[in-house]
Amino acid sequence: MKFFIDTADLAQIKEANDLGILDGVTTNPSLMAKVGISGEAAVTNHYKTIAELVDGDVSAEVVSTTFNEIIEEGKKLHAIHPNIVVKVPMIKDGIKALKWFSDNGIKTNCTLVFSAGQAILAAKAGANYVSPFIGRIDDSNWDGVQLIEEIAEIYNIQGYETEILAASIRSPLHIVKCAQAGANVVTSPLEPILGLLKHPLTDLGLAKFLEDAKKFK
Ligand code: G3P
């Protein structure tokens, strides 16, 4: 399973990248706004900085909702850097745009996916990634990980090549469960990634080893 970081915060991207386990980055308009990036020039520049920092796919989301506008915006995003993946919302014109990008060799990530039916449509349209939002599904009292399992089973049976990119991750356990459920990629904020490191027995065991090591120094 690949690890992407879900943020537009450069310091956090650098920290995850320095761990040596980062395969890519996902962003969205809310994450860009959170770090104070607005206006076309600043947004373009920020995507370029991220893409030059990380050796992997960087999802940049369109903010248009009609076919022609999505295509124009996606072409501009794609031109920023070869690693940019155009992130397109799961709407009717988005499906048409995913097919157009796929036919024209531009990589895509279909976002705001909350059902297996939507994931089937994204795969049929040729999306490279499909992004089910598992945390938001859990927030609505449904089971986000179960959706990953369902999509993985369907994609396996049908032989779809679209990669399942589990998004809206809230905890280290989400990451573990997504790996178990068959996600190809997990995109997570920094904290749950670092949370995977933690176990009290590791800390206690290390303290004891270091204490005992003093005896033979
Ligand atoms: O990038 C999309 C997704 O990961 C959003 O997560 O936490 O806003 O539900 P969240």
PDB file of C-alpha atoms and ligand atoms in Angstrom:
ATOM      1  CA  MET A   1       0.000   0.000   0.000  1.00  0.00           C
ATOM      2  CA  LYS A   2       1.290   3.450  -0.947  1.00  0.00           C
ATOM      3  CA  PHE A   3       1.382   6.302   1.598  1.00  0.00           C
ATOM      4  CA  PHE A   4       0.280   9.762   0.508  1.00  0.00           C
ATOM      5  CA  ILE A   5       0.051  12.747   2.842  1.00  0.00           C
ATOM      6  CA  ASP A   6      -3.224  14.683   2.796  1.00  0.00           C
ATOM      7  CA  THR A   7      -2.145  18.273   3.364  1.00  0.00           C
ATOM      8  CA  ALA A   8      -0.917  21.430   1.673  1.00  0.00           C
ATOM      9  CA  ASP A   9       1.334  22.273   4.637  1.00  0.00           C
ATOM     10  CA  LEU A  10       4.930  22.274   3.347  1.00  0.00           C
ATOM     11  CA  ALA A  11       6.511  21.626   6.768  1.00  0.00           C
ATOM     12  CA  GLN A  12       4.335  18.527   7.262  1.00  0.00           C
ATOM     13  CA  ILE A  13       5.015  17.320   3.719  1.00  0.00           C
ATOM     14  CA  LYS A  14       8.772  17.702   4.351  1.00  0.00           C
ATOM     15  CA  GLU A  15       8.527  15.865   7.689  1.00  0.00           C
ATOM     16  CA  ALA A  16       6.687  12.895   6.107  1.00  0.00           C
ATOM     17  CA  ASN A  17       9.016  12.912   3.102  1.00  0.00           C
ATOM     18  CA  ASP A  18      12.070  12.823   5.385  1.00  0.00           C
ATOM     19  CA  LEU A  19      10.777   9.555   6.861  1.00  0.00           C
ATOM     20  CA  GLY A  20      11.460   8.030   3.438  1.00  0.00           C
ATOM     21  CA  ILE A  21       8.068   6.326   3.209  1.00  0.00           C
ATOM     22  CA  LEU A  22       6.102   8.975   1.311  1.00  0.00           C
ATOM     23  CA  ASP A  23       4.745   8.081  -2.147  1.00  0.00           C
ATOM     24  CA  GLY A  24       2.715  11.190  -2.937  1.00  0.00           C
ATOM     25  CA  VAL A  25       0.522  14.071  -1.779  1.00  0.00           C
ATOM     26  CA  THR A  26      -3.178  14.912  -1.985  1.00  0.00           C
ATOM     27  CA  THR A  27      -4.639  18.356  -1.507  1.00  0.00           C
ATOM     28  CA  ASN A  28      -8.071  19.918  -1.800  1.00  0.00           C
ATOM     29  CA  PRO A  29      -9.385  23.500  -1.789  1.00  0.00           C
ATOM     30  CA  SER A  30     -10.034  23.351   1.974  1.00  0.00           C
ATOM     31  CA  LEU A  31      -6.450  22.210   2.683  1.00  0.00           C
ATOM     32  CA  MET A  32      -5.069  24.980   0.424  1.00  0.00           C
ATOM     33  CA  ALA A  33      -7.221  27.577   2.226  1.00  0.00           C
ATOM     34  CA  LYS A  34      -6.030  26.237   5.593  1.00  0.00           C
ATOM     35  CA  VAL A  35      -2.433  27.204   4.752  1.00  0.00           C
ATOM     36  CA  GLY A  36      -3.538  30.568   3.355  1.00  0.00           C
ATOM     37  CA  ILE A  37      -3.020  29.846  -0.357  1.00  0.00           C
ATOM     38  CA  SER A  38      -5.422  31.697  -2.658  1.00  0.00           C
ATOM     39  CA  GLY A  39      -5.375  33.180  -6.153  1.00  0.00           C
ATOM     40  CA  GLU A  40      -4.335  31.337  -9.325  1.00  0.00           C
ATOM     41  CA  ALA A  41      -0.655  32.366  -9.240  1.00  0.00           C
ATOM     42  CA  ALA A  42      -0.163  31.389  -5.585  1.00  0.00           C
ATOM     43  CA  VAL A  43      -2.009  28.089  -6.058  1.00  0.00           C
ATOM     44  CA  THR A  44       0.074  27.221  -9.152  1.00  0.00           C
ATOM     45  CA  ASN A  45       3.276  28.117  -7.354  1.00  0.00           C
ATOM     46  CA  HIS A  46       2.315  26.042  -4.309  1.00  0.00           C
ATOM     47  CA  TYR A  47       1.561  22.941  -6.402  1.00  0.00           C
ATOM     48  CA  LYS A  48       4.899  23.378  -8.183  1.00  0.00           C
ATOM     49  CA  THR A  49       6.745  23.579  -4.850  1.00  0.00           C
ATOM     50  CA  ILE A  50       5.008  20.419  -3.564  1.00  0.00           C
ATOM     51  CA  ALA A  51       5.633  18.501  -6.797  1.00  0.00           C
ATOM     52  CA  GLU A  52       9.324  19.423  -6.743  1.00  0.00           C
ATOM     53  CA  LEU A  53       9.596  18.372  -3.099  1.00  0.00           C
ATOM     54  CA  VAL A  54       8.064  14.890  -3.330  1.00  0.00           C
ATOM     55  CA  ASP A  55       8.909  12.194  -5.845  1.00  0.00           C
ATOM     56  CA  GLY A  56       5.376  10.916  -6.504  1.00  0.00           C
ATOM     57  CA  ASP A  57       1.870  11.831  -7.591  1.00  0.00           C
ATOM     58  CA  VAL A  58       0.447  15.137  -6.332  1.00  0.00           C
ATOM     59  CA  SER A  59      -3.324  15.508  -6.566  1.00  0.00           C
ATOM     60  CA  ALA A  60      -4.491  19.034  -7.415  1.00  0.00           C
ATOM     61  CA  GLU A  61      -8.249  19.575  -7.346  1.00  0.00           C
ATOM     62  CA  VAL A  62     -10.300  21.461  -9.922  1.00  0.00           C
ATOM     63  CA  VAL A  63     -12.838  23.945  -8.608  1.00  0.00           C
ATOM     64  CA  SER A  64     -14.959  23.955 -11.772  1.00  0.00           C
ATOM     65  CA  THR A  65     -18.157  21.967 -12.150  1.00  0.00           C
ATOM     66  CA  THR A  66     -18.925  22.046 -15.877  1.00  0.00           C
ATOM     67  CA  PHE A  67     -17.238  19.791 -18.450  1.00  0.00           C
ATOM     68  CA  ASN A  68     -15.479  22.486 -20.520  1.00  0.00           C
ATOM     69  CA  GLU A  69     -14.274  24.369 -17.455  1.00  0.00           C
ATOM     70  CA  ILE A  70     -13.037  21.188 -15.748  1.00  0.00           C
ATOM     71  CA  ILE A  71     -11.043  20.297 -18.897  1.00  0.00           C
ATOM     72  CA  GLU A  72      -9.492  23.782 -19.171  1.00  0.00           C
ATOM     73  CA  GLU A  73      -8.631  23.920 -15.470  1.00  0.00           C
ATOM     74  CA  GLY A  74      -7.317  20.345 -15.468  1.00  0.00           C
ATOM     75  CA  LYS A  75      -5.071  21.024 -18.473  1.00  0.00           C
ATOM     76  CA  LYS A  76      -3.581  24.030 -16.647  1.00  0.00           C
ATOM     77  CA  LEU A  77      -2.994  21.985 -13.473  1.00  0.00           C
ATOM     78  CA  HIS A  78      -1.437  19.158 -15.502  1.00  0.00           C
ATOM     79  CA  ALA A  79       0.942  21.657 -17.171  1.00  0.00           C
ATOM     80  CA  ILE A  80       2.400  22.717 -13.788  1.00  0.00           C
ATOM     81  CA  HIS A  81       4.435  19.513 -13.312  1.00  0.00           C
ATOM     82  CA  PRO A  82       4.420  15.981 -14.799  1.00  0.00           C
ATOM     83  CA  ASN A  83       3.525  14.511 -11.381  1.00  0.00           C
ATOM     84  CA  ILE A  84       0.319  16.499 -11.026  1.00  0.00           C
ATOM     85  CA  VAL A  85      -2.807  14.321 -10.952  1.00  0.00           C
ATOM     86  CA  VAL A  86      -6.042  16.179 -11.702  1.00  0.00           C
ATOM     87  CA  LYS A  87      -8.557  15.666  -8.910  1.00  0.00           C
ATOM     88  CA  VAL A  88     -12.136  15.730 -10.206  1.00  0.00           C
ATOM     89  CA  PRO A  89     -15.367  15.601  -8.148  1.00  0.00           C
ATOM     90  CA  MET A  90     -17.862  12.753  -8.524  1.00  0.00           C
ATOM     91  CA  ILE A  91     -20.481  14.655 -10.530  1.00  0.00           C
ATOM     92  CA  LYS A  92     -21.954  14.066 -14.003  1.00  0.00           C
ATOM     93  CA  ASP A  93     -19.622  16.500 -15.776  1.00  0.00           C
ATOM     94  CA  GLY A  94     -16.776  15.148 -13.652  1.00  0.00           C
ATOM     95  CA  ILE A  95     -17.338  11.639 -15.060  1.00  0.00           C
ATOM     96  CA  LYS A  96     -17.276  13.016 -18.615  1.00  0.00           C
ATOM     97  CA  ALA A  97     -14.091  14.920 -17.794  1.00  0.00           C
ATOM     98  CA  LEU A  98     -12.430  11.824 -16.252  1.00  0.00           C
ATOM     99  CA  LYS A  99     -13.049   9.973 -19.522  1.00  0.00           C
ATOM    100  CA  TRP A 100     -11.629  12.892 -21.544  1.00  0.00           C
ATOM    101  CA  PHE A 101      -8.505  13.116 -19.348  1.00  0.00           C
ATOM    102  CA  SER A 102      -8.055   9.345 -19.541  1.00  0.00           C
ATOM    103  CA  ASP A 103      -8.325   9.424 -23.377  1.00  0.00           C
ATOM    104  CA  ASN A 104      -5.795  12.274 -23.450  1.00  0.00           C
ATOM    105  CA  GLY A 105      -3.181  10.745 -21.144  1.00  0.00           C
ATOM    106  CA  ILE A 106      -3.770  12.979 -18.106  1.00  0.00           C
ATOM    107  CA  LYS A 107      -3.827  11.189 -14.742  1.00  0.00           C
ATOM    108  CA  THR A 108      -6.877  11.690 -12.522  1.00  0.00           C
ATOM    109  CA  ASN A 109      -8.173  11.153  -9.024  1.00  0.00           C
ATOM    110  CA  CYS A 110     -11.955  10.991  -8.624  1.00  0.00           C
ATOM    111  CA  THR A 111     -12.827  12.618  -5.303  1.00  0.00           C
ATOM    112  CA  LEU A 112     -15.840  12.851  -2.975  1.00  0.00           C
ATOM    113  CA  VAL A 113     -16.716   9.171  -3.373  1.00  0.00           C
ATOM    114  CA  PHE A 114     -19.094   7.723  -0.799  1.00  0.00           C
ATOM    115  CA  SER A 115     -20.535   4.580  -2.424  1.00  0.00           C
ATOM    116  CA  ALA A 116     -19.545   1.502  -4.405  1.00  0.00           C
ATOM    117  CA  GLY A 117     -21.748   2.670  -7.297  1.00  0.00           C
ATOM    118  CA  GLN A 118     -19.776   5.906  -7.564  1.00  0.00           C
ATOM    119  CA  ALA A 119     -16.530   3.912  -7.464  1.00  0.00           C
ATOM    120  CA  ILE A 120     -17.742   1.737 -10.372  1.00  0.00           C
ATOM    121  CA  LEU A 121     -18.511   4.876 -12.426  1.00  0.00           C
ATOM    122  CA  ALA A 122     -15.070   6.351 -11.659  1.00  0.00           C
ATOM    123  CA  ALA A 123     -13.373   3.139 -12.808  1.00  0.00           C
ATOM    124  CA  LYS A 124     -15.496   2.956 -15.972  1.00  0.00           C
ATOM    125  CA  ALA A 125     -14.514   6.558 -16.767  1.00  0.00           C
ATOM    126  CA  GLY A 126     -10.838   5.573 -16.502  1.00  0.00           C
ATOM    127  CA  ALA A 127      -9.858   7.395 -13.289  1.00  0.00           C
ATOM    128  CA  ASN A 128      -6.373   6.424 -12.091  1.00  0.00           C
ATOM    129  CA  TYR A 129      -7.425   6.827  -8.452  1.00  0.00           C
ATOM    130  CA  VAL A 130     -10.778   6.729  -6.698  1.00  0.00           C
ATOM    131  CA  SER A 131     -11.010   8.498  -3.324  1.00  0.00           C
ATOM    132  CA  PRO A 132     -13.602   7.153  -0.870  1.00  0.00           C
ATOM    133  CA  PHE A 133     -13.812   9.481   2.164  1.00  0.00           C
ATOM    134  CA  ILE A 134     -13.860   6.956   4.968  1.00  0.00           C
ATOM    135  CA  GLY A 135     -13.717   9.347   7.944  1.00  0.00           C
ATOM    136  CA  ARG A 136     -16.691  11.333   6.697  1.00  0.00           C
ATOM    137  CA  ILE A 137     -18.602   8.058   6.187  1.00  0.00           C
ATOM    138  CA  ASP A 138     -17.827   7.060   9.795  1.00  0.00           C
ATOM    139  CA  ASP A 139     -18.954  10.546  10.900  1.00  0.00           C
ATOM    140  CA  SER A 140     -22.325   9.824   9.230  1.00  0.00           C
ATOM    141  CA  ASN A 141     -22.712   6.617  11.237  1.00  0.00           C
ATOM    142  CA  TRP A 142     -21.796   4.293   8.335  1.00  0.00           C
ATOM    143  CA  ASP A 143     -18.679   2.130   8.026  1.00  0.00           C
ATOM    144  CA  GLY A 144     -15.955   3.707   5.873  1.00  0.00           C
ATOM    145  CA  VAL A 145     -13.614   0.711   5.974  1.00  0.00           C
ATOM    146  CA  GLN A 146     -16.447  -1.553   4.841  1.00  0.00           C
ATOM    147  CA  LEU A 147     -16.778   0.612   1.724  1.00  0.00           C
ATOM    148  CA  ILE A 148     -13.078   0.079   0.966  1.00  0.00           C
ATOM    149  CA  GLU A 149     -13.632  -3.709   1.252  1.00  0.00           C
ATOM    150  CA  GLU A 150     -16.649  -3.526  -1.090  1.00  0.00           C
ATOM    151  CA  ILE A 151     -14.819  -1.482  -3.724  1.00  0.00           C
ATOM    152  CA  ALA A 152     -11.740  -3.728  -3.503  1.00  0.00           C
ATOM    153  CA  GLU A 153     -13.911  -6.806  -4.057  1.00  0.00           C
ATOM    154  CA  ILE A 154     -15.730  -5.270  -7.030  1.00  0.00           C
ATOM    155  CA  TYR A 155     -12.536  -3.965  -8.652  1.00  0.00           C
ATOM    156  CA  ASN A 156     -10.940  -7.373  -8.201  1.00  0.00           C
ATOM    157  CA  ILE A 157     -13.882  -9.257  -9.733  1.00  0.00           C
ATOM    158  CA  GLN A 158     -14.184  -6.806 -12.631  1.00  0.00           C
ATOM    159  CA  GLY A 159     -10.454  -6.363 -13.216  1.00  0.00           C
ATOM    160  CA  TYR A 160     -10.636  -2.563 -12.933  1.00  0.00           C
ATOM    161  CA  GLU A 161      -7.213  -0.948 -12.805  1.00  0.00           C
ATOM    162  CA  THR A 162      -8.261   2.181 -10.885  1.00  0.00           C
ATOM    163  CA  GLU A 163      -6.353   2.389  -7.590  1.00  0.00           C
ATOM    164  CA  ILE A 164      -8.355   2.708  -4.379  1.00  0.00           C
ATOM    165  CA  LEU A 165      -7.059   5.756  -2.518  1.00  0.00           C
ATOM    166  CA  ALA A 166      -8.567   5.747   0.963  1.00  0.00           C
ATOM    167  CA  ALA A 167      -9.055   9.377   2.038  1.00  0.00           C
ATOM    168  CA  SER A 168     -10.463  11.303   4.991  1.00  0.00           C
ATOM    169  CA  ILE A 169      -8.290   9.306   7.365  1.00  0.00           C
ATOM    170  CA  ARG A 170      -8.688  10.163  11.049  1.00  0.00           C
ATOM    171  CA  SER A 171      -6.505   7.664  12.952  1.00  0.00           C
ATOM    172  CA  PRO A 172      -3.626   5.175  12.747  1.00  0.00           C
ATOM    173  CA  LEU A 173      -6.219   2.378  13.033  1.00  0.00           C
ATOM    174  CA  HIS A 174      -7.925   3.679   9.879  1.00  0.00           C
ATOM    175  CA  ILE A 175      -4.606   3.204   8.039  1.00  0.00           C
ATOM    176  CA  VAL A 176      -4.204  -0.359   9.334  1.00  0.00           C
ATOM    177  CA  LYS A 177      -7.814  -1.263   8.500  1.00  0.00           C
ATOM    178  CA  CYS A 178      -7.503   0.223   4.994  1.00  0.00           C
ATOM    179  CA  ALA A 179      -4.382  -1.874   4.366  1.00  0.00           C
ATOM    180  CA  GLN A 180      -6.325  -4.948   5.498  1.00  0.00           C
ATOM    181  CA  ALA A 181      -9.365  -4.024   3.393  1.00  0.00           C
ATOM    182  CA  GLY A 182      -7.371  -3.825   0.166  1.00  0.00           C
ATOM    183  CA  ALA A 183      -6.723  -0.098  -0.351  1.00  0.00           C
ATOM    184  CA  ASN A 184      -3.904   0.535  -2.847  1.00  0.00           C
ATOM    185  CA  VAL A 185      -3.118   3.919  -1.324  1.00  0.00           C
ATOM    186  CA  VAL A 186      -3.948   5.674   1.901  1.00  0.00           C
ATOM    187  CA  THR A 187      -3.820   9.461   2.096  1.00  0.00           C
ATOM    188  CA  SER A 188      -3.546  10.702   5.652  1.00  0.00           C
ATOM    189  CA  PRO A 189      -2.717  13.807   7.644  1.00  0.00           C
ATOM    190  CA  LEU A 190       0.719  13.619   9.320  1.00  0.00           C
ATOM    191  CA  GLU A 191      -0.565  12.770  12.800  1.00  0.00           C
ATOM    192  CA  PRO A 192      -2.124   9.340  12.023  1.00  0.00           C
ATOM    193  CA  ILE A 193       1.014   8.402  10.035  1.00  0.00           C
ATOM    194  CA  LEU A 194       3.221   9.229  13.037  1.00  0.00           C
ATOM    195  CA  GLY A 195       0.674   7.500  15.284  1.00  0.00           C
ATOM    196  CA  LEU A 196       1.588   4.201  13.603  1.00  0.00           C
ATOM    197  CA  LEU A 197       4.966   4.445  15.361  1.00  0.00           C
ATOM    198  CA  LYS A 198       3.531   4.454  18.846  1.00  0.00           C
ATOM    199  CA  HIS A 199       3.344   1.572  21.275  1.00  0.00           C
ATOM    200  CA  PRO A 200       3.934   1.898  25.037  1.00  0.00           C
ATOM    201  CA  LEU A 201       5.774  -1.456  25.116  1.00  0.00           C
ATOM    202  CA  THR A 202       8.227  -0.136  22.499  1.00  0.00           C
ATOM    203  CA  ASP A 203       8.961   2.886  24.717  1.00  0.00           C
ATOM    204  CA  LEU A 204       9.278   0.758  27.870  1.00  0.00           C
ATOM    205  CA  GLY A 205      11.416  -1.833  26.096  1.00  0.00           C
ATOM    206  CA  LEU A 206      13.756   0.788  24.646  1.00  0.00           C
ATOM    207  CA  ALA A 207      14.141   2.522  28.028  1.00  0.00           C
ATOM    208  CA  LYS A 208      15.148  -0.842  29.567  1.00  0.00           C
ATOM    209  CA  PHE A 209      17.593  -1.658  26.742  1.00  0.00           C
ATOM    210  CA  LEU A 210      19.227   1.764  27.046  1.00  0.00           C
ATOM    211  CA  GLU A 211      19.421   1.403  30.841  1.00  0.00           C
ATOM    212  CA  ASP A 212      21.014  -2.056  30.563  1.00  0.00           C
ATOM    213  CA  ALA A 213      23.396  -0.860  27.843  1.00  0.00           C
ATOM    214  CA  LYS A 214      24.955   1.532  30.390  1.00  0.00           C
ATOM    215  CA  LYS A 215      26.112  -1.558  32.339  1.00  0.00           C
ATOM    216  CA  PHE A 216      28.567  -2.679  29.663  1.00  0.00           C
ATOM    217  CA  LYS A 217      29.672   0.711  28.292  1.00  0.00           C
TER     218      LYS A 217
HETATM  219  O1  G3P B   1      -8.490  15.181   0.685  1.00  0.00           O
HETATM  220  C1  G3P B   1      -9.764  14.682   0.884  1.00  0.00           C
HETATM  221  C2  G3P B   1     -10.052  14.090   2.238  1.00  0.00           C
HETATM  222  O2  G3P B   1      -8.976  13.383   2.699  1.00  0.00           O
HETATM  223  C3  G3P B   1     -10.661  15.037   3.228  1.00  0.00           C
HETATM  224  O3  G3P B   1     -10.555  14.615   4.548  1.00  0.00           O
HETATM  225  O4  G3P B   1     -10.676  15.043   6.981  1.00  0.00           O
HETATM  226  O5  G3P B   1     -11.660  16.713   5.382  1.00  0.00           O
HETATM  227  O6  G3P B   1     -12.759  14.505   5.762  1.00  0.00           O
HETATM  228  P1  G3P B   1     -11.462  15.258   5.726  1.00  0.00           P
END
